[in-house]
PDB file of C-alpha atoms in Angstrom:
ATOM      1  CA  MET A   1     124.296  82.193 114.995  1.00  0.00           C
ATOM      2  CA  HIS A   2     121.908  83.317 112.223  1.00  0.00           C
ATOM      3  CA  THR A   3     119.571  86.108 113.290  1.00  0.00           C
ATOM      4  CA  ALA A   4     116.055  86.083 111.841  1.00  0.00           C
ATOM      5  CA  ALA A   5     115.304  89.205 109.823  1.00  0.00           C
ATOM      6  CA  GLY A   6     112.571  90.658 107.670  1.00  0.00           C
ATOM      7  CA  THR A   7     111.830  93.681 105.542  1.00  0.00           C
ATOM      8  CA  GLN A   8     110.450  96.473 107.704  1.00  0.00           C
ATOM      9  CA  ILE A   9     108.013  99.065 106.325  1.00  0.00           C
ATOM     10  CA  LEU A  10     106.994 102.087 108.390  1.00  0.00           C
ATOM     11  CA  THR A  11     103.517 103.314 107.400  1.00  0.00           C
ATOM     12  CA  LEU A  12     101.502 106.394 108.282  1.00  0.00           C
ATOM     13  CA  THR A  13      97.968 106.220 106.923  1.00  0.00           C
ATOM     14  CA  GLY A  14      95.211 108.808 106.828  1.00  0.00           C
ATOM     15  CA  LEU A  15      97.209 111.782 108.143  1.00  0.00           C
ATOM     16  CA  ARG A  16      94.865 114.748 107.642  1.00  0.00           C
ATOM     17  CA  PHE A  17      95.688 118.433 107.964  1.00  0.00           C
ATOM     18  CA  ASP A  18      95.267 121.711 106.078  1.00  0.00           C
ATOM     19  CA  ALA A  19      97.874 122.911 103.575  1.00  0.00           C
ATOM     20  CA  SER A  20      98.153 125.809 101.134  1.00  0.00           C
ATOM     21  CA  LEU A  21      97.968 124.082  97.778  1.00  0.00           C
ATOM     22  CA  GLY A  22      96.458 124.758  94.371  1.00  0.00           C
ATOM     23  CA  LEU A  23      96.153 126.996  91.310  1.00  0.00           C
ATOM     24  CA  LEU A  24      92.637 128.321  91.793  1.00  0.00           C
ATOM     25  CA  ALA A  25      92.026 131.726  93.378  1.00  0.00           C
ATOM     26  CA  HIS A  26      90.248 130.340  96.443  1.00  0.00           C
ATOM     27  CA  GLU A  27      93.040 127.772  96.915  1.00  0.00           C
ATOM     28  CA  LYS A  28      95.623 130.566  97.089  1.00  0.00           C
ATOM     29  CA  THR A  29      93.770 132.446  99.831  1.00  0.00           C
ATOM     30  CA  ALA A  30      92.879 129.621 102.231  1.00  0.00           C
ATOM     31  CA  PRO A  31      94.424 126.278 103.154  1.00  0.00           C
ATOM     32  CA  GLN A  32      92.493 123.149 102.242  1.00  0.00           C
ATOM     33  CA  PRO A  33      92.339 119.702 103.804  1.00  0.00           C
ATOM     34  CA  ILE A  34      94.665 117.048 102.419  1.00  0.00           C
ATOM     35  CA  GLN A  35      95.354 113.471 103.409  1.00  0.00           C
ATOM     36  CA  VAL A  36      98.811 111.906 103.287  1.00  0.00           C
ATOM     37  CA  ASP A  37      99.633 108.203 103.298  1.00  0.00           C
ATOM     38  CA  ALA A  38     103.308 107.247 103.451  1.00  0.00           C
ATOM     39  CA  GLU A  39     105.281 104.004 103.407  1.00  0.00           C
ATOM     40  CA  LEU A  40     108.997 103.988 104.158  1.00  0.00           C
ATOM     41  CA  ASN A  41     111.053 100.928 103.259  1.00  0.00           C
ATOM     42  CA  LEU A  42     113.598 100.396 106.035  1.00  0.00           C
ATOM     43  CA  GLY A  43     115.030  97.264 104.439  1.00  0.00           C
ATOM     44  CA  ARG A  44     116.121  94.121 106.248  1.00  0.00           C
ATOM     45  CA  GLN A  45     115.827  94.458 110.013  1.00  0.00           C
ATOM     46  CA  PRO A  46     116.284  91.849 112.737  1.00  0.00           C
ATOM     47  CA  LEU A  47     113.008  90.401 113.996  1.00  0.00           C
ATOM     48  CA  HIS A  48     114.446  90.728 117.488  1.00  0.00           C
ATOM     49  CA  PRO A  49     116.142  94.132 117.817  1.00  0.00           C
ATOM     50  CA  PRO A  50     119.332  94.162 119.902  1.00  0.00           C
ATOM     51  CA  ASP A  51     117.639  96.488 122.409  1.00  0.00           C
ATOM     52  CA  ASP A  52     114.367  98.309 122.986  1.00  0.00           C
ATOM     53  CA  ASP A  53     115.779 101.846 122.537  1.00  0.00           C
ATOM     54  CA  ILE A  54     113.961 104.502 120.459  1.00  0.00           C
ATOM     55  CA  LEU A  55     117.355 105.929 119.460  1.00  0.00           C
ATOM     56  CA  HIS A  56     118.040 102.863 117.314  1.00  0.00           C
ATOM     57  CA  VAL A  57     114.921 103.080 115.143  1.00  0.00           C
ATOM     58  CA  LEU A  58     113.292 105.694 112.902  1.00  0.00           C
ATOM     59  CA  ASP A  59     110.936 107.571 115.237  1.00  0.00           C
ATOM     60  CA  TYR A  60     107.501 107.721 113.573  1.00  0.00           C
ATOM     61  CA  ARG A  61     106.656 110.879 115.547  1.00  0.00           C
ATOM     62  CA  LYS A  62     109.499 112.613 113.700  1.00  0.00           C
ATOM     63  CA  VAL A  63     108.328 111.227 110.334  1.00  0.00           C
ATOM     64  CA  ARG A  64     104.788 112.514 110.972  1.00  0.00           C
ATOM     65  CA  GLN A  65     106.048 115.996 111.840  1.00  0.00           C
ATOM     66  CA  ILE A  66     108.316 116.140 108.773  1.00  0.00           C
ATOM     67  CA  ILE A  67     105.354 115.306 106.530  1.00  0.00           C
ATOM     68  CA  ILE A  68     103.252 118.091 108.072  1.00  0.00           C
ATOM     69  CA  ASP A  69     106.105 120.620 108.017  1.00  0.00           C
ATOM     70  CA  GLU A  70     107.057 119.890 104.390  1.00  0.00           C
ATOM     71  CA  CYS A  71     103.474 120.184 103.192  1.00  0.00           C
ATOM     72  CA  ARG A  72     102.918 123.440 105.093  1.00  0.00           C
ATOM     73  CA  ALA A  73     106.288 125.093 104.378  1.00  0.00           C
ATOM     74  CA  GLU A  74     105.009 127.244 101.495  1.00  0.00           C
ATOM     75  CA  HIS A  75     102.165 127.558  99.022  1.00  0.00           C
ATOM     76  CA  VAL A  76     102.569 125.112  96.145  1.00  0.00           C
ATOM     77  CA  ASN A  77     100.510 125.349  92.959  1.00  0.00           C
ATOM     78  CA  LEU A  78     100.731 121.731  91.862  1.00  0.00           C
ATOM     79  CA  LEU A  79     100.107 118.528  93.768  1.00  0.00           C
ATOM     80  CA  GLU A  80     102.888 117.048  91.617  1.00  0.00           C
ATOM     81  CA  SER A  81     105.382 119.592  92.986  1.00  0.00           C
ATOM     82  CA  LEU A  82     104.376 119.009  96.594  1.00  0.00           C
ATOM     83  CA  ILE A  83     104.515 115.229  96.432  1.00  0.00           C
ATOM     84  CA  GLY A  84     107.911 115.308  94.713  1.00  0.00           C
ATOM     85  CA  LYS A  85     109.323 117.576  97.398  1.00  0.00           C
ATOM     86  CA  LEU A  86     107.882 115.401 100.164  1.00  0.00           C
ATOM     87  CA  ALA A  87     109.142 112.134  98.658  1.00  0.00           C
ATOM     88  CA  ALA A  88     112.649 113.588  98.268  1.00  0.00           C
ATOM     89  CA  ARG A  89     112.657 114.758 101.909  1.00  0.00           C
ATOM     90  CA  LEU A  90     111.519 111.371 103.243  1.00  0.00           C
ATOM     91  CA  MET A  91     114.227 109.619 101.183  1.00  0.00           C
ATOM     92  CA  GLN A  92     116.823 111.652 103.115  1.00  0.00           C
ATOM     93  CA  LEU A  93     115.853 110.088 106.445  1.00  0.00           C
ATOM     94  CA  PRO A  94     118.433 107.692 107.909  1.00  0.00           C
ATOM     95  CA  GLY A  95     117.934 104.078 106.891  1.00  0.00           C
ATOM     96  CA  VAL A  96     115.159 104.781 104.369  1.00  0.00           C
ATOM     97  CA  LEU A  97     115.650 102.785 101.160  1.00  0.00           C
ATOM     98  CA  GLY A  98     112.374 103.591  99.430  1.00  0.00           C
ATOM     99  CA  VAL A  99     109.344 105.828  99.782  1.00  0.00           C
ATOM    100  CA  ARG A 100     105.750 105.463  98.642  1.00  0.00           C
ATOM    101  CA  VAL A 101     103.643 108.526  99.322  1.00  0.00           C
ATOM    102  CA  LYS A 102     100.130 109.544  98.339  1.00  0.00           C
ATOM    103  CA  ILE A 103      98.587 112.983  98.776  1.00  0.00           C
ATOM    104  CA  ALA A 104      94.852 113.440  98.328  1.00  0.00           C
ATOM    105  CA  LYS A 105      92.920 116.693  98.025  1.00  0.00           C
ATOM    106  CA  LEU A 106      89.728 115.979  99.917  1.00  0.00           C
ATOM    107  CA  GLU A 107      87.385 118.792  98.871  1.00  0.00           C
ATOM    108  CA  ILE A 108      88.002 119.349  95.160  1.00  0.00           C
ATOM    109  CA  PHE A 109      85.000 117.365  93.918  1.00  0.00           C
ATOM    110  CA  ASP A 110      81.831 116.252  95.665  1.00  0.00           C
ATOM    111  CA  ASP A 111      81.869 112.832  94.053  1.00  0.00           C
ATOM    112  CA  CYS A 112      85.505 111.711  94.271  1.00  0.00           C
ATOM    113  CA  GLU A 113      88.864 112.138  95.943  1.00  0.00           C
ATOM    114  CA  VAL A 114      91.763 113.360  93.800  1.00  0.00           C
ATOM    115  CA  ALA A 115      95.196 112.040  94.677  1.00  0.00           C
ATOM    116  CA  ILE A 116      98.669 111.468  93.338  1.00  0.00           C
ATOM    117  CA  ARG A 117     100.917 108.613  94.426  1.00  0.00           C
ATOM    118  CA  VAL A 118     104.697 108.488  93.988  1.00  0.00           C
ATOM    119  CA  GLU A 119     107.037 105.554  94.505  1.00  0.00           C
ATOM    120  CA  THR A 120     110.790 106.076  94.593  1.00  0.00           C
ATOM    121  CA  GLY A 121     113.872 104.227  95.773  1.00  0.00           C
ATOM    122  CA  GLN A 122     114.026 100.489  96.455  1.00  0.00           C
ATOM    123  CA  TRP A 123     110.950  98.248  96.812  1.00  0.00           C
TER     124      TRP A 123
END
């Protein structure tokens, strides 16, 4: 019997918290608000899972906490360094084939949001 399947993408959008990030003097002394959006490619998954058990899927609560912990682990000067570290960590999660992640600094300019987006792995 052929089981129907589809590509499954886990997304977390608009996750906001404070992190110690930046080169400027005031950025080194106080955390600033950032926003993280993440997409995790979990590849082909059955449309009807064999059971309804959280142990057999990637728990999004765990993914959310990893994002927060990675971004708060230490002060990072460059957004590029932080997003690279975060993308690499998310790629290590079981079953993750690809990662798209965006980190935005929300209070750098009054007239725009500044963000970097990274895509790695399979899409």
